């Protein structure tokens, strides 16, 4: 009788400890995500002018994203970026190799509009912030194009420097459907756009490249006021490459991917990144890094979703190690073990 009472007391004392362990583990995971999300003090806010939101990356570059827009131009359609502007002054590069302090702005006049089989993805209502991604990602509604279910996801990290566009395409039919994805862009640098370099190391942008960088040409004072851009369209060794890329050194660079046959029930994702930097070398370094899909570029994507990306090789990236946590059986085993020890101690003391 006495042992049974002590055993009950031991169980009651141990059970909350085991439960607390699990809760602590879960809270730590969420806390880390929130900490990342708040790193730059960014968030989303609602903008006028036809619908929009903004998200700020780790460098303080604020991306303005078209949501419930009324625009009918391809480069300003749903999920494209209307602009990007620094929230603070940065050390911007000069033509002479020095720096000057200014708040670079006007990165885009419409960037990464999505065109599927010749149809704009556009006017699909407001976007929903992804709470599971600390509201750092906007989820856009589905538009059916040629029988394919098309949606977009736009993410800006608080712990890195880029905006990520994901175009999610599902074939709900019983037959394969060919899809051609292309992108329309309008740069803030307008007719002053200069290609700096590309992944092959030259200023000649071709379908063999993975990325290129561009900037607004320097004025007579050797200064330039738009963020220096790194455009990342694909990764090496991916299933889908570029079919065409045009106008890299103009106001309107555009590219199209090779046609892909989406099988019945299959979902594929096309990913794109653009980074803004205060100087040209950093734009190239960051573009080259993003083309390899570091872990930061894959935030808020499950392993299954990463494997759906067809224009980068994501499935081979190492996953972040999971924080070990006790499941139900683990907790029961721990309780039983501690109760057994408790009983042994009680018997010893008697
Ligand atoms: Ca422009
Ligand atoms: Ca090249």
PDB file of N, CA and C and ligand atoms in Angstrom, residues 109 186-187 190 251, ligand 1:
ATOM      1  N   UNK A 109      11.087  47.981 -61.806  1.00  0.00           N
ATOM      2  CA  UNK A 109       9.792  48.569 -62.174  1.00  0.00           C
ATOM      3  C   UNK A 109       8.795  47.438 -62.448  1.00  0.00           C
ATOM      4  N   UNK A 186      11.184  44.194 -65.670  1.00  0.00           N
ATOM      5  CA  UNK A 186      11.404  45.593 -66.024  1.00  0.00           C
ATOM      6  C   UNK A 186      12.277  46.163 -64.913  1.00  0.00           C
ATOM      7  N   UNK A 187      13.515  46.515 -65.250  1.00  0.00           N
ATOM      8  CA  UNK A 187      14.480  46.939 -64.230  1.00  0.00           C
ATOM      9  C   UNK A 187      14.392  48.436 -63.966  1.00  0.00           C
ATOM     10  N   UNK A 190      16.499  50.881 -66.193  1.00  0.00           N
ATOM     11  CA  UNK A 190      15.996  51.341 -67.493  1.00  0.00           C
ATOM     12  C   UNK A 190      17.051  51.218 -68.606  1.00  0.00           C
ATOM     13  N   UNK A 251      16.302  47.366 -70.511  1.00  0.00           N
ATOM     14  CA  UNK A 251      15.326  47.588 -69.447  1.00  0.00           C
ATOM     15  C   UNK A 251      14.512  46.328 -69.160  1.00  0.00           C
TER      16      UNK A 251
HETATM   17 CA1  LIG B   1      12.385  50.308 -66.002  1.00  0.00          CA
END
